[in-house]
């Protein structure tokens, strides 16, 4: 299917950096450190886990950097899966991403915005879903206006988010009262597998940067640097903020408090700290939600471009430089999930959480695709090659396979929700006929 208005390279490297950092540093860093501390036998083990998580994420980023620079197309994982396995497995991934994973993430992030905005400005029992819906509409509207506008908003949101996390770091390391007595940990054995699940969940989202590769200026040069440097920055930030948590609460105190960041800010600044913490979480959730909207719309667009029956979402608006129809469809789906969450909040969160096995399955398939495409497209120029091939790609695949197993083990029968989502996508494939791209006509 011809693309009358393909994506244009309008984004700078710093825009891609802001999107990557913004989507990774989400609300998770304010919650998962408590779970990691509870599973860690010592402070050193906990800190090493955050360093290891950063290193494993960088290994994955190096694999994605080769794919992104070799195939600089809109669609990210979808484009790589299509080239390696064909359009139908790629559609199943895009379907799961469009129907639950991405839109569900947007809805949940906006619910976090709603929860904390309700603490700042309560407008009644429906405050949280109301603020969540406003966030979805506002961010979708900004993205609909154009890529330049959404990237500018993303840059400023990322600055606010990182500044907020640094406030916690400074508060914990420099302004904590001297009479605070941190609570020591249990000193037991560390549950390494469980720790990695939580840590890598908090690092999750870095791969979203590849969805904008086609729109980044000189992408073949800058995307490897953006992926690696953004994760180095995030890892440094995560280690620092965990040091601040330890300084004030200790390992045992971190494990006892679900909202570790709020507890730290409350102890250092009192009631003012609680208000400031709410504002920091709102900024973090908005940052991740906007980045998710940007990258999610690109995968929706890629599906519409490849399946004529869905061609209406595969149109790129030349004037705004954005996939406007895909943005609208994604926003409507996210709003529908917000409405559902307003009435069945717990069930909604569990349903989204249980799509983790589907996510890790396709992550593993992308890692394997690197080997497939190295062999199949051996003569294709590769501006960037994964160092220490095949060791690092094998490590990435092994990590993804382990997390697929771990997510299945921890969700149990709930994993059937993800399987049901894929089954619906399989039924749709019976009705949809993919187009053949000219570059895929030859082996």
Coordinates of N, CA and C in Angstrom, one line a residue, residues 56-174:
X56 N 21.5 -4.6 32.0 CA 20.7 -5.5 31.1 C 19.8 -4.7 30.1
X57 N 19.3 -3.6 30.6 CA 18.5 -2.7 29.7 C 19.4 -2.2 28.6
X58 N 20.6 -1.8 28.9 CA 21.5 -1.3 27.9 C 21.9 -2.4 26.9
X59 N 22.0 -3.6 27.3 CA 22.2 -4.7 26.4 C 21.1 -4.8 25.4
X60 N 19.9 -4.8 25.9 CA 18.7 -4.8 25.0 C 18.7 -3.6 24.1
X61 N 19.1 -2.4 24.6 CA 19.1 -1.2 23.8 C 20.1 -1.3 22.6
X62 N 21.2 -2.0 22.9 CA 22.2 -2.2 21.8 C 21.6 -3.1 20.7
X63 N 20.8 -4.1 21.1 CA 20.2 -4.9 20.1 C 19.2 -4.1 19.3
X64 N 18.4 -3.3 20.0 CA 17.4 -2.5 19.3 C 18.0 -1.4 18.4
X65 N 19.2 -0.9 18.8 CA 19.9 0.1 18.1 C 20.3 -0.5 16.7
X66 N 20.7 -1.7 16.6 CA 21.1 -2.3 15.3 C 19.8 -2.4 14.4
X67 N 18.7 -2.9 15.0 CA 17.5 -3.0 14.2 C 17.0 -1.6 13.8
X68 N 17.0 -0.7 14.7 CA 16.5 0.7 14.4 C 17.3 1.4 13.3
X69 N 18.6 1.2 13.3 CA 19.4 1.9 12.3 C 19.5 1.1 11.0
X70 N 19.2 -0.2 11.0 CA 19.1 -1.0 9.8 C 17.8 -0.8 9.1
X71 N 16.7 -0.7 9.9 CA 15.4 -0.6 9.3 C 14.7 0.7 10.0
X72 N 15.1 1.9 9.6 CA 14.6 3.1 10.2 C 13.2 3.4 9.7
X73 N 12.2 2.6 10.2 CA 10.8 2.8 9.7 C 9.9 3.1 10.9
X74 N 8.8 3.7 10.7 CA 7.8 3.9 11.7 C 7.2 2.5 12.1
X75 N 6.9 2.3 13.3 CA 6.3 1.0 13.7 C 7.2 0.2 14.7
X76 N 8.5 0.5 14.8 CA 9.4 -0.1 15.8 C 9.3 -1.6 15.7
X77 N 9.0 -2.2 16.9 CA 8.9 -3.7 17.0 C 8.1 -4.3 15.9
X78 N 7.0 -3.7 15.6 CA 6.0 -4.2 14.6 C 6.8 -4.4 13.3
X79 N 7.6 -3.4 12.9 CA 8.3 -3.5 11.6 C 9.3 -4.6 11.6
X80 N 10.0 -4.8 12.7 CA 11.0 -5.9 12.8 C 10.4 -7.2 12.8
X81 N 9.3 -7.4 13.5 CA 8.6 -8.7 13.6 C 8.0 -9.0 12.2
X82 N 7.5 -8.0 11.5 CA 7.0 -8.2 10.1 C 8.1 -8.7 9.2
X83 N 9.2 -8.1 9.2 CA 10.3 -8.5 8.4 C 10.8 -9.9 8.7
X84 N 10.9 -10.2 10.0 CA 11.4 -11.5 10.4 C 10.4 -12.7 10.2
X85 N 9.2 -12.4 10.5 CA 8.2 -13.5 10.6 C 7.0 -13.4 9.7
X86 N 6.9 -12.2 9.0 CA 5.7 -12.0 8.1 C 4.7 -11.1 8.8
X87 N 3.7 -10.7 8.0 CA 2.7 -9.7 8.5 C 1.7 -10.2 9.6
X88 N 1.4 -11.5 9.6 CA 0.4 -12.0 10.5 C 0.9 -12.0 12.0
X89 N 2.0 -12.6 12.2 CA 2.5 -12.5 13.6 C 2.7 -11.1 14.1
X90 N 3.2 -10.2 13.1 CA 3.4 -8.8 13.5 C 2.0 -8.2 13.8
X91 N 1.0 -8.5 13.1 CA -0.3 -8.0 13.4 C -0.8 -8.4 14.8
X92 N -0.5 -9.6 15.2 CA -0.9 -10.1 16.5 C -0.3 -9.2 17.6
X93 N 1.0 -8.9 17.4 CA 1.7 -8.0 18.3 C 1.0 -6.6 18.3
X94 N 0.8 -6.1 17.1 CA 0.2 -4.8 17.1 C -1.2 -4.7 17.7
X95 N -1.9 -5.8 17.5 CA -3.3 -5.9 18.1 C -3.2 -5.9 19.6
X96 N -2.3 -6.7 20.2 CA -2.2 -6.7 21.6 C -1.8 -5.4 22.1
X97 N -0.9 -4.7 21.4 CA -0.4 -3.4 21.8 C -1.4 -2.4 21.7
X98 N -2.2 -2.4 20.6 CA -3.2 -1.4 20.4 C -4.4 -1.5 21.3
X99 N -4.8 -2.8 21.6 CA -6.1 -3.0 22.3 C -5.9 -3.0 23.8
X100 N -4.8 -3.4 24.3 CA -4.6 -3.4 25.8 C -3.3 -2.8 26.3
X101 N -2.2 -3.3 25.7 CA -0.9 -2.9 26.3 C -0.6 -1.4 26.3
X102 N -0.7 -0.8 25.1 CA -0.4 0.6 25.0 C -1.5 1.5 25.6
X103 N -2.7 1.2 25.1 CA -3.9 2.0 25.6 C -4.1 1.8 27.0
X104 N -3.9 0.6 27.5 CA -4.1 0.3 28.9 C -3.0 1.1 29.8
X105 N -1.8 1.2 29.2 CA -0.8 2.0 29.9 C -1.2 3.4 30.0
X106 N -1.7 4.0 28.9 CA -2.1 5.4 28.9 C -3.2 5.6 29.9
X107 N -4.2 4.7 29.9 CA -5.3 4.9 30.9 C -4.8 4.8 32.3
X108 N -3.9 3.8 32.6 CA -3.5 3.7 34.0 C -2.6 4.9 34.4
X109 N -1.8 5.4 33.5 CA -1.0 6.5 33.8 C -1.8 7.8 34.1
X110 N -2.9 7.9 33.3 CA -3.8 9.0 33.5 C -4.6 8.8 34.8
X111 N -4.9 7.6 35.2 CA -5.6 7.4 36.5 C -4.6 7.8 37.6
X112 N -3.3 7.5 37.5 CA -2.4 8.0 38.5 C -2.5 9.5 38.6
X113 N -2.5 10.2 37.4 CA -2.7 11.6 37.4 C -4.0 12.0 38.2
X114 N -5.0 11.3 37.9 CA -6.3 11.6 38.5 C -6.3 11.4 40.0
X115 N -5.6 10.3 40.5 CA -5.6 10.0 41.9 C -4.9 11.1 42.7
X116 N -3.7 11.6 42.1 CA -3.0 12.6 42.8 C -3.5 14.0 42.6
X117 N -4.1 14.3 41.5 CA -4.8 15.6 41.3 C -6.0 15.7 42.2
X118 N -6.7 14.5 42.5 CA -7.8 14.6 43.4 C -7.3 14.9 44.8
X119 N -6.1 14.5 45.2 CA -5.6 14.9 46.5 C -5.3 16.4 46.6
X120 N -4.9 17.0 45.4 CA -4.6 18.4 45.4 C -5.8 19.2 45.3
X121 N -6.8 18.8 44.4 CA -8.0 19.6 44.1 C -9.2 18.6 44.0
X122 N -9.7 18.3 45.1 CA -10.9 17.3 45.1 C -12.1 18.0 44.6
X123 N -12.7 17.4 43.5 CA -14.0 17.9 43.0 C -15.2 17.0 43.2
X124 N -15.0 16.0 44.1 CA -16.1 15.0 44.3 C -15.7 13.6 44.1
X125 N -16.6 12.7 44.3 CA -16.3 11.2 44.2 C -15.8 10.8 42.9
X126 N -16.1 11.5 41.8 CA -15.6 11.1 40.5 C -14.3 11.9 40.1
X127 N -13.6 12.4 41.0 CA -12.5 13.3 40.7 C -11.4 12.5 39.9
X128 N -11.1 11.3 40.3 CA -10.0 10.6 39.7 C -10.3 10.3 38.2
X129 N -11.4 9.6 37.9 CA -11.7 9.3 36.5 C -11.9 10.6 35.7
X130 N -12.4 11.7 36.3 CA -12.6 12.9 35.6 C -11.3 13.5 35.2
X131 N -10.3 13.6 36.1 CA -9.0 14.1 35.8 C -8.3 13.2 34.8
X132 N -8.5 11.9 34.9 CA -7.9 10.9 34.0 C -8.4 11.2 32.6
X133 N -9.7 11.4 32.4 CA -10.3 11.6 31.1 C -9.8 12.9 30.5
X134 N -9.7 14.0 31.4 CA -9.2 15.3 30.9 C -7.7 15.1 30.4
X135 N -6.9 14.3 31.1 CA -5.5 14.1 30.7 C -5.4 13.4 29.4
X136 N -6.2 12.4 29.2 CA -6.2 11.7 27.9 C -6.6 12.6 26.8
X137 N -7.7 13.4 26.9 CA -8.1 14.3 25.9 C -7.1 15.4 25.6
X138 N -6.6 16.0 26.7 CA -5.6 17.1 26.5 C -4.3 16.6 25.8
X139 N -3.8 15.5 26.2 CA -2.6 15.0 25.6 C -2.8 14.5 24.2
X140 N -3.9 13.9 24.0 CA -4.3 13.4 22.6 C -4.4 14.7 21.7
X141 N -5.0 15.7 22.2 CA -5.2 16.9 21.4 C -3.8 17.6 21.0
X142 N -2.9 17.6 22.0 CA -1.6 18.1 21.7 C -0.9 17.3 20.7
X143 N -1.0 15.9 20.8 CA -0.4 15.1 19.8 C -1.0 15.2 18.4
X144 N -2.4 15.5 18.4 CA -3.1 15.7 17.1 C -2.6 17.0 16.4
X145 N -2.3 18.0 17.2 CA -1.8 19.2 16.6 C -0.6 19.1 15.8
X146 N 0.3 18.2 16.2 CA 1.5 17.9 15.5 C 2.7 17.3 16.3
X147 N 3.6 16.7 15.6 CA 4.7 16.1 16.2 C 5.6 17.1 16.9
X148 N 5.8 18.3 16.3 CA 6.6 19.3 16.9 C 6.0 19.7 18.2
X149 N 4.7 19.9 18.3 CA 4.1 20.4 19.5 C 4.2 19.3 20.6
X150 N 3.9 18.0 20.3 CA 4.0 17.0 21.3 C 5.4 16.8 21.8
X151 N 6.4 16.9 20.9 CA 7.8 16.8 21.3 C 8.2 17.9 22.2
X152 N 7.7 19.1 22.0 CA 8.1 20.2 22.8 C 7.5 20.1 24.2
X153 N 6.2 19.6 24.3 CA 5.6 19.4 25.6 C 6.3 18.3 26.3
X154 N 6.7 17.2 25.5 CA 7.5 16.1 26.1 C 8.8 16.6 26.8
X155 N 9.5 17.4 26.1 CA 10.8 17.9 26.6 C 10.6 18.6 27.9
X156 N 9.6 19.5 28.0 CA 9.4 20.3 29.2 C 8.8 19.4 30.4
X157 N 8.0 18.4 30.0 CA 7.5 17.5 31.0 C 8.6 16.7 31.6
X158 N 9.6 16.2 30.7 CA 10.7 15.4 31.1 C 11.6 16.2 32.1
X159 N 11.8 17.5 31.7 CA 12.6 18.4 32.6 C 11.9 18.5 34.0
X160 N 10.6 18.7 34.0 CA 9.9 18.7 35.3 C 10.0 17.4 36.1
X161 N 9.8 16.3 35.3 CA 9.9 15.0 36.0 C 11.2 14.7 36.6
X162 N 12.3 14.9 35.8 CA 13.6 14.7 36.3 C 14.0 15.6 37.5
X163 N 13.5 16.9 37.4 CA 13.8 17.8 38.5 C 13.1 17.4 39.7
X164 N 11.9 16.8 39.6 CA 11.1 16.3 40.7 C 11.8 15.1 41.4
X165 N 12.4 14.2 40.6 CA 13.1 13.1 41.2 C 14.4 13.6 41.9
X166 N 15.0 14.6 41.3 CA 16.2 15.1 41.9 C 15.9 15.8 43.2
X167 N 14.7 16.4 43.3 CA 14.3 17.0 44.6 C 14.3 15.9 45.7
X168 N 13.8 14.7 45.3 CA 13.7 13.7 46.3 C 15.2 13.2 46.7
X169 N 16.0 13.2 45.7 CA 17.4 12.8 45.9 C 18.1 13.8 46.9
X170 N 18.0 15.1 46.6 CA 18.6 16.1 47.4 C 18.0 16.1 48.8
X171 N 16.6 15.9 48.9 CA 16.0 15.9 50.2 C 16.5 14.8 51.0
X172 N 16.6 13.6 50.4 CA 17.0 12.4 51.2 C 18.5 12.4 51.6
X173 N 19.4 12.9 50.7 CA 20.8 12.9 50.9 C 21.4 14.1 51.6
X174 N 20.7 15.2 51.5 CA 21.2 16.5 52.1 C 20.4 17.1 53.2

